[in-house]
CSV table of C-alpha atoms in Angstrom, one decimal:
chain,number,residue,atom,x,y,z
A,1,UNK,CA,199.3,-9.1,107.7
A,2,UNK,CA,198.6,-6.4,105.0
A,3,UNK,CA,197.8,-7.9,101.7
A,4,UNK,CA,197.2,-11.4,103.1
A,5,UNK,CA,193.4,-11.5,103.0
A,6,UNK,CA,192.5,-10.6,99.4
A,7,UNK,CA,191.6,-13.6,97.3
A,8,UNK,CA,191.2,-13.3,93.6
A,9,UNK,CA,190.2,-16.6,91.8
A,10,UNK,CA,190.9,-16.6,88.1
A,11,UNK,CA,188.4,-19.3,87.2
A,12,UNK,CA,184.7,-19.1,86.9
A,13,UNK,CA,182.5,-21.7,88.4
A,14,UNK,CA,180.0,-21.7,85.5
A,15,UNK,CA,182.2,-22.9,82.7
A,16,UNK,CA,182.2,-26.7,82.9
A,17,UNK,CA,184.5,-28.6,80.6
A,18,UNK,CA,183.3,-31.6,78.7
A,19,UNK,CA,184.7,-34.4,76.7
A,20,UNK,CA,182.6,-33.8,73.6
A,21,UNK,CA,184.1,-34.9,70.3
A,22,UNK,CA,185.1,-32.2,67.9
A,23,UNK,CA,182.1,-30.4,66.3
A,24,UNK,CA,180.7,-32.4,63.5
A,25,UNK,CA,180.3,-30.6,60.2
A,26,UNK,CA,176.8,-30.5,58.9
A,27,UNK,CA,175.7,-33.5,56.8
A,28,UNK,CA,176.2,-33.1,53.1
A,29,UNK,CA,173.1,-31.9,51.4
A,30,UNK,CA,171.3,-34.5,49.3
A,31,UNK,CA,171.2,-33.8,45.6
A,32,UNK,CA,168.4,-31.4,44.8
A,33,UNK,CA,165.9,-32.5,42.2
A,34,UNK,CA,165.7,-30.3,39.2
A,35,UNK,CA,163.4,-27.4,39.6
A,36,UNK,CA,163.2,-23.6,39.8
A,37,UNK,CA,165.8,-21.7,41.8
A,38,UNK,CA,163.2,-21.1,44.4
A,39,UNK,CA,162.5,-24.8,44.8
A,40,UNK,CA,166.2,-25.6,45.0
A,41,UNK,CA,166.8,-22.9,47.6
A,42,UNK,CA,163.8,-24.0,49.7
A,43,UNK,CA,165.0,-27.7,49.6
A,44,UNK,CA,168.5,-26.6,50.7
A,45,UNK,CA,167.1,-24.5,53.5
A,46,UNK,CA,165.0,-27.5,54.8
A,47,UNK,CA,168.0,-29.8,54.8
A,48,UNK,CA,170.3,-27.3,56.6
A,49,UNK,CA,167.7,-26.7,59.3
A,50,UNK,CA,167.3,-30.4,59.8
A,51,UNK,CA,171.1,-30.8,60.1
A,52,UNK,CA,171.4,-27.9,62.6
A,53,UNK,CA,168.5,-29.3,64.7
A,54,UNK,CA,170.2,-32.7,64.8
A,55,UNK,CA,173.5,-31.1,65.9
A,56,UNK,CA,171.7,-29.1,68.6
A,57,UNK,CA,170.0,-32.3,69.9
A,58,UNK,CA,173.4,-34.0,70.1
A,59,UNK,CA,175.0,-31.1,71.9
A,60,UNK,CA,172.2,-30.9,74.5
A,61,UNK,CA,172.4,-34.6,75.3
A,62,UNK,CA,176.2,-34.4,75.6
A,63,UNK,CA,176.0,-31.3,77.7
A,64,UNK,CA,173.5,-32.8,80.1
A,65,UNK,CA,175.8,-35.7,80.8
A,66,UNK,CA,178.8,-33.5,81.1
A,67,UNK,CA,177.1,-31.2,83.6
A,68,UNK,CA,176.1,-34.2,85.7
A,69,UNK,CA,179.7,-35.3,85.9
A,70,UNK,CA,181.0,-31.8,86.5
A,71,UNK,CA,178.7,-31.1,89.4
A,72,UNK,CA,179.5,-34.5,91.0
A,73,UNK,CA,183.1,-33.3,91.1
A,74,UNK,CA,182.8,-29.5,91.8
A,75,UNK,CA,179.5,-29.2,93.5
A,76,UNK,CA,180.6,-30.0,97.1
A,77,UNK,CA,183.4,-27.5,97.0
A,78,UNK,CA,181.2,-24.8,95.5
A,79,UNK,CA,178.5,-25.4,98.2
A,80,UNK,CA,181.2,-24.9,100.9
A,81,UNK,CA,182.1,-21.5,99.4
A,82,UNK,CA,178.4,-20.6,99.2
A,83,UNK,CA,177.8,-21.4,102.8
A,84,UNK,CA,180.9,-19.4,103.8
A,85,UNK,CA,179.8,-16.4,101.9
A,86,UNK,CA,176.3,-16.5,103.3
A,87,UNK,CA,177.7,-16.6,106.8
A,88,UNK,CA,179.3,-13.1,106.2
A,89,UNK,CA,176.0,-11.3,105.9
A,90,UNK,CA,174.9,-11.4,109.6
A,91,UNK,CA,178.0,-9.9,111.2
A,92,UNK,CA,178.3,-7.3,108.4
A,93,UNK,CA,174.7,-6.2,108.9
A,94,UNK,CA,175.2,-6.1,112.7
A,95,UNK,CA,178.3,-3.9,112.2
A,96,UNK,CA,176.2,-1.3,110.5
A,97,UNK,CA,174.0,-1.1,113.6
A,98,UNK,CA,176.8,-0.6,116.2
A,99,UNK,CA,177.5,3.1,115.7
A,100,UNK,CA,181.2,2.2,116.0
A,101,UNK,CA,182.2,2.9,112.5
A,102,UNK,CA,182.7,6.2,110.6
A,103,UNK,CA,180.4,7.1,107.7
A,104,UNK,CA,183.2,6.2,105.2
A,105,UNK,CA,183.6,2.8,107.0
A,106,UNK,CA,179.9,2.2,106.8
A,107,UNK,CA,180.0,2.8,103.1
A,108,UNK,CA,182.8,0.2,102.9
A,109,UNK,CA,180.8,-2.3,104.9
A,110,UNK,CA,177.8,-1.7,102.6
A,111,UNK,CA,180.1,-2.3,99.6
A,112,UNK,CA,181.2,-5.5,101.2
A,113,UNK,CA,177.6,-6.7,101.6
A,114,UNK,CA,176.8,-5.8,98.0
A,115,UNK,CA,179.9,-7.4,96.6
A,116,UNK,CA,179.3,-10.6,98.5
A,117,UNK,CA,175.7,-10.7,97.3
A,118,UNK,CA,176.7,-10.1,93.7
A,119,UNK,CA,179.4,-12.8,93.9
A,120,UNK,CA,176.8,-15.3,95.3
A,121,UNK,CA,174.4,-14.4,92.5
A,122,UNK,CA,176.8,-14.1,89.6
A,123,UNK,CA,179.2,-16.9,90.2
A,124,UNK,CA,177.1,-19.4,92.2
A,125,UNK,CA,173.5,-18.6,91.1
A,126,UNK,CA,172.3,-18.0,94.6
A,127,UNK,CA,169.3,-15.8,95.0
A,128,UNK,CA,170.7,-12.6,96.6
A,129,UNK,CA,168.0,-10.2,95.3
A,130,UNK,CA,166.8,-9.2,98.8
A,131,UNK,CA,170.2,-8.2,99.9
A,132,UNK,CA,170.8,-6.3,96.7
A,133,UNK,CA,167.5,-4.4,97.0
A,134,UNK,CA,168.3,-3.6,100.6
A,135,UNK,CA,171.7,-2.1,100.2
A,136,UNK,CA,171.9,-1.0,96.5
A,137,UNK,CA,172.1,2.7,95.9
A,138,UNK,CA,168.7,4.4,95.6
A,139,UNK,CA,167.7,5.4,92.1
A,140,UNK,CA,166.3,8.8,91.2
A,141,UNK,CA,162.6,9.2,90.7
A,142,UNK,CA,163.3,10.0,87.0
A,143,UNK,CA,164.9,6.6,86.5
A,144,UNK,CA,162.0,4.9,88.3
A,145,UNK,CA,159.5,6.6,86.0
A,146,UNK,CA,161.5,5.6,82.9
A,147,UNK,CA,161.5,2.0,84.1
A,148,UNK,CA,157.7,2.0,84.6
A,149,UNK,CA,157.4,3.0,80.9
A,150,UNK,CA,159.4,0.0,79.8
A,151,UNK,CA,157.6,-3.3,79.2
A,152,UNK,CA,158.1,-5.9,82.0
A,153,UNK,CA,161.1,-8.0,81.6
A,154,UNK,CA,159.1,-11.2,81.5
A,155,UNK,CA,157.3,-10.0,78.4
A,156,UNK,CA,160.6,-9.7,76.4
A,157,UNK,CA,162.9,-12.2,78.0
A,158,UNK,CA,161.2,-15.6,78.6
A,159,UNK,CA,162.6,-17.6,81.5
A,160,UNK,CA,165.2,-20.1,80.4
A,161,UNK,CA,164.0,-23.6,80.1
A,162,UNK,CA,166.0,-26.3,81.9
A,163,UNK,CA,166.7,-28.3,78.7
A,164,UNK,CA,170.4,-28.9,79.2
A,165,UNK,CA,170.4,-30.5,82.6
A,166,UNK,CA,171.6,-27.3,84.4
A,167,UNK,CA,172.3,-27.5,88.1
A,168,UNK,CA,170.1,-25.3,90.3
A,169,UNK,CA,173.0,-22.9,90.8
A,170,UNK,CA,173.4,-22.4,87.0
A,171,UNK,CA,169.7,-22.0,86.4
A,172,UNK,CA,169.5,-19.3,89.0
A,173,UNK,CA,172.6,-17.5,87.6
A,174,UNK,CA,171.1,-17.5,84.1
A,175,UNK,CA,167.9,-16.0,85.5
A,176,UNK,CA,169.9,-13.4,87.4
A,177,UNK,CA,171.7,-12.3,84.3
A,178,UNK,CA,168.4,-11.9,82.5
A,179,UNK,CA,167.1,-9.7,85.2
A,180,UNK,CA,170.2,-7.4,85.0
A,181,UNK,CA,169.8,-6.7,81.3
A,182,UNK,CA,169.8,-3.0,80.4
A,183,UNK,CA,166.8,-1.1,79.1
A,184,UNK,CA,168.4,-0.9,75.6
A,185,UNK,CA,169.1,-4.7,75.6
A,186,UNK,CA,165.5,-5.4,76.6
A,187,UNK,CA,164.2,-3.1,73.8
A,188,UNK,CA,166.5,-4.7,71.2
A,189,UNK,CA,165.5,-8.2,72.3
A,190,UNK,CA,161.8,-7.3,72.2
A,191,UNK,CA,162.2,-6.0,68.6
A,192,UNK,CA,164.1,-9.2,67.7
A,193,UNK,CA,161.5,-11.3,69.3
A,194,UNK,CA,158.8,-9.6,67.4
A,195,UNK,CA,160.6,-10.2,64.1
A,196,UNK,CA,161.2,-13.9,65.1
A,197,UNK,CA,157.5,-14.3,65.9
A,198,UNK,CA,156.5,-12.8,62.5
A,199,UNK,CA,159.0,-15.1,60.6
A,200,UNK,CA,158.1,-18.2,62.6
A,201,UNK,CA,154.4,-17.7,62.4
A,202,UNK,CA,154.5,-19.0,58.8
A,203,UNK,CA,156.5,-22.1,59.9
A,204,UNK,CA,154.3,-22.8,62.9
A,205,UNK,CA,151.1,-22.9,60.8
A,206,UNK,CA,150.9,-26.5,59.7
A,207,UNK,CA,147.4,-25.9,58.5
A,208,UNK,CA,148.6,-23.5,55.9
A,209,UNK,CA,151.1,-26.0,54.6
A,210,UNK,CA,148.5,-28.8,54.7
A,211,UNK,CA,146.0,-26.8,52.7
A,212,UNK,CA,148.7,-25.8,50.1
A,213,UNK,CA,149.7,-29.5,49.7
A,214,UNK,CA,146.1,-30.7,49.6
A,215,UNK,CA,145.1,-28.3,46.9
A,216,UNK,CA,148.0,-29.5,44.8
A,217,UNK,CA,147.8,-33.2,45.4
A,218,UNK,CA,144.3,-34.3,46.5
A,219,UNK,CA,143.3,-37.2,44.2
A,220,UNK,CA,139.7,-35.9,44.0
A,221,UNK,CA,141.0,-32.7,42.4
A,222,UNK,CA,142.7,-34.4,39.5
A,223,UNK,CA,141.1,-35.6,36.3
A,224,UNK,CA,144.1,-37.8,35.4
A,225,UNK,CA,143.1,-41.3,36.4
A,226,UNK,CA,146.6,-42.6,35.8
A,227,UNK,CA,148.0,-40.6,38.8
A,228,UNK,CA,145.1,-41.4,41.2
A,229,UNK,CA,146.9,-44.1,43.1
A,230,UNK,CA,150.1,-42.1,43.4
A,231,UNK,CA,148.1,-39.0,44.6
A,232,UNK,CA,146.2,-41.1,47.1
A,233,UNK,CA,149.5,-42.4,48.7
A,234,UNK,CA,150.9,-38.9,48.8
A,235,UNK,CA,147.8,-37.5,50.3
A,236,UNK,CA,147.9,-40.1,53.0
A,237,UNK,CA,151.5,-39.0,53.9
A,238,UNK,CA,150.4,-35.4,53.9
A,239,UNK,CA,147.4,-36.1,56.2
A,240,UNK,CA,149.4,-38.2,58.6
A,241,UNK,CA,152.0,-35.5,58.9
A,242,UNK,CA,149.4,-32.8,59.5
A,243,UNK,CA,147.6,-34.9,62.1
A,244,UNK,CA,150.9,-35.4,63.9
A,245,UNK,CA,151.7,-31.7,63.6
A,246,UNK,CA,154.9,-32.8,61.8
A,247,UNK,CA,156.0,-29.5,60.3
A,248,UNK,CA,159.2,-30.8,58.7
A,249,UNK,CA,157.7,-33.7,56.9
A,250,UNK,CA,155.2,-31.2,55.4
A,251,UNK,CA,158.1,-28.9,54.4
A,252,UNK,CA,159.9,-31.8,52.9
A,253,UNK,CA,156.9,-32.8,50.9
A,254,UNK,CA,156.4,-29.3,49.7
A,255,UNK,CA,160.0,-29.0,48.6
A,256,UNK,CA,159.7,-32.4,46.7
A,257,UNK,CA,156.4,-31.8,45.1
A,258,UNK,CA,155.8,-28.1,44.7
A,259,UNK,CA,154.9,-27.1,41.1
A,260,UNK,CA,157.0,-24.6,39.3
A,261,UNK,CA,154.6,-21.8,38.6
A,262,UNK,CA,155.4,-18.3,39.8
A,263,UNK,CA,152.7,-18.2,42.6
A,264,UNK,CA,154.2,-21.3,44.3
A,265,UNK,CA,157.7,-19.9,43.9
A,266,UNK,CA,156.6,-16.8,45.8
A,267,UNK,CA,155.3,-19.0,48.6
A,268,UNK,CA,158.4,-21.1,48.7
A,269,UNK,CA,160.5,-17.9,48.9
A,270,UNK,CA,158.6,-16.9,52.0
A,271,UNK,CA,159.2,-20.3,53.6
A,272,UNK,CA,162.9,-20.1,52.6
A,273,UNK,CA,163.3,-16.8,54.3
A,274,UNK,CA,161.7,-18.0,57.5
A,275,UNK,CA,163.9,-21.1,57.4
A,276,UNK,CA,167.0,-19.0,57.0
A,277,UNK,CA,166.0,-17.0,60.1
A,278,UNK,CA,165.6,-20.3,61.9
A,279,UNK,CA,169.1,-21.4,60.8
A,280,UNK,CA,170.6,-18.3,62.3
A,281,UNK,CA,168.8,-18.9,65.6
A,282,UNK,CA,169.9,-22.6,65.7
A,283,UNK,CA,173.5,-21.5,65.0
A,284,UNK,CA,173.4,-19.1,67.9
A,285,UNK,CA,172.0,-21.7,70.2
A,286,UNK,CA,174.8,-24.1,69.2
A,287,UNK,CA,177.4,-21.5,69.6
A,288,UNK,CA,176.0,-20.6,73.1
A,289,UNK,CA,176.2,-24.2,74.1
A,290,UNK,CA,179.7,-24.6,72.9
A,291,UNK,CA,181.3,-21.3,73.9
A,292,UNK,CA,178.9,-19.4,76.2
A,293,UNK,CA,179.5,-18.5,79.8
A,294,UNK,CA,177.6,-21.5,80.9
A,295,UNK,CA,178.3,-23.5,77.8
A,296,UNK,CA,180.5,-26.4,76.9
A,297,UNK,CA,184.3,-26.0,77.0
A,298,UNK,CA,186.5,-27.1,74.1
A,299,UNK,CA,188.9,-29.1,76.2
A,300,UNK,CA,188.7,-32.8,76.6
A,301,UNK,CA,190.2,-35.7,78.6
A,302,UNK,CA,193.2,-35.1,80.8
A,303,UNK,CA,193.2,-31.3,80.2
A,304,UNK,CA,189.6,-31.0,81.3
A,305,UNK,CA,190.3,-33.1,84.4
A,306,UNK,CA,193.3,-30.9,85.2
A,307,UNK,CA,191.2,-27.7,85.0
A,308,UNK,CA,188.5,-29.2,87.2
A,309,UNK,CA,191.2,-30.1,89.8
A,310,UNK,CA,192.5,-26.5,89.6
A,311,UNK,CA,189.1,-25.1,90.1
A,312,UNK,CA,188.5,-27.3,93.1
A,313,UNK,CA,191.8,-26.0,94.6
A,314,UNK,CA,190.6,-22.4,94.0
A,315,UNK,CA,187.3,-23.1,95.7
A,316,UNK,CA,189.1,-24.7,98.7
A,317,UNK,CA,191.4,-21.7,99.0
A,318,UNK,CA,188.5,-19.3,98.8
A,319,UNK,CA,186.6,-21.2,101.5
A,320,UNK,CA,189.7,-21.0,103.8
A,321,UNK,CA,190.1,-17.3,103.1
A,322,UNK,CA,186.4,-16.6,103.9
A,323,UNK,CA,186.8,-18.5,107.2
A,324,UNK,CA,189.6,-16.1,108.1
A,325,UNK,CA,187.4,-13.1,107.2
A,326,UNK,CA,184.5,-14.4,109.3
A,327,UNK,CA,186.8,-14.6,112.3
A,328,UNK,CA,187.8,-11.0,111.8
A,329,UNK,CA,184.2,-9.9,111.6
A,330,UNK,CA,183.5,-11.1,115.1
A,331,UNK,CA,185.1,-8.0,116.6
A,332,UNK,CA,184.8,-4.4,115.4
A,333,UNK,CA,188.6,-4.0,115.4
A,334,UNK,CA,189.0,-7.0,113.2
A,335,UNK,CA,186.5,-5.6,110.7
A,336,UNK,CA,188.2,-2.3,110.7
A,337,UNK,CA,191.5,-4.0,110.0
A,338,UNK,CA,189.9,-5.9,107.1
A,339,UNK,CA,188.5,-2.6,105.7
A,340,UNK,CA,192.0,-1.0,105.8
A,341,UNK,CA,193.6,-3.9,104.1
A,342,UNK,CA,191.0,-4.0,101.3
A,343,UNK,CA,191.3,-0.2,100.8
A,344,UNK,CA,195.1,-0.5,100.6
A,345,UNK,CA,194.8,-3.1,97.9
A,346,UNK,CA,192.2,-1.1,96.0
A,347,UNK,CA,189.4,-3.6,96.6
A,348,UNK,CA,185.9,-3.0,97.9
A,349,UNK,CA,184.8,-6.6,98.5
A,350,UNK,CA,186.2,-10.0,99.4
């Protein structure tokens, strides 16, 4: 029976395939009205951000529907594996209390517990934090002191919002990955977040935009009676956008109407830089949705259905394998046999 118990699936549960159409190219930019280079760059940045925002909305809507269909097909098989793995914890913990196993075997059993917990957490999004805390190797006091000096994780990595219709398993898995980020990653993300906050503060302040536009276009501030009606209509649009907190209408109005003096060019350059930063972030979000670990697959139609069927077969085989493991765990001799076979194959978990 050696070598018969190890199961090594090649597919990950958290990579659903969808039937999205091929990625659309960004809409062609509208012709930019003559103006200074700063005005032209600003108008182009606004248009590109709007195109990316629209693309992101389309992807999220398609992904939500794809995930719903995916979990309809794969969810029951995944739940069977989750229950089978959860059933392994009790007999493994009881085995540690028997006094029947050597110290080396006890270490192997602990590794089995940890590996099973990590599999439940990483592949299926189950909350296995208690088991990991209970059996994970103890850290040194120096490491603990260093962690206390780090800012709390929640301060640098906000919890993911369920904006894409994620199943509960996937939401939990995403939160688990965030908790496992290294100190260096958390520090880098905190610095990047601070830079984003600084860049986006300008974009988030509609009041600044409103005041800028009002100073330039309020009819009461102009002595030219011939433009009074035009200014009144424009000011009405500006006020409506401000009251609705409609940032992008204000930005569009600014790009269309900004005067060409150097002071306004400086302001436009600041907005353009902030918008370019936003473009980068939107592109990253789109890429994560398309190609990330929990993102959208590139396959469609029959190939996607074939891959889902293959994944279901893997999950069924895994559940059957785990049922055999559970039978072995009922007797100390069976667990010892399992430990020997795993060690022979170079594995520390099932």
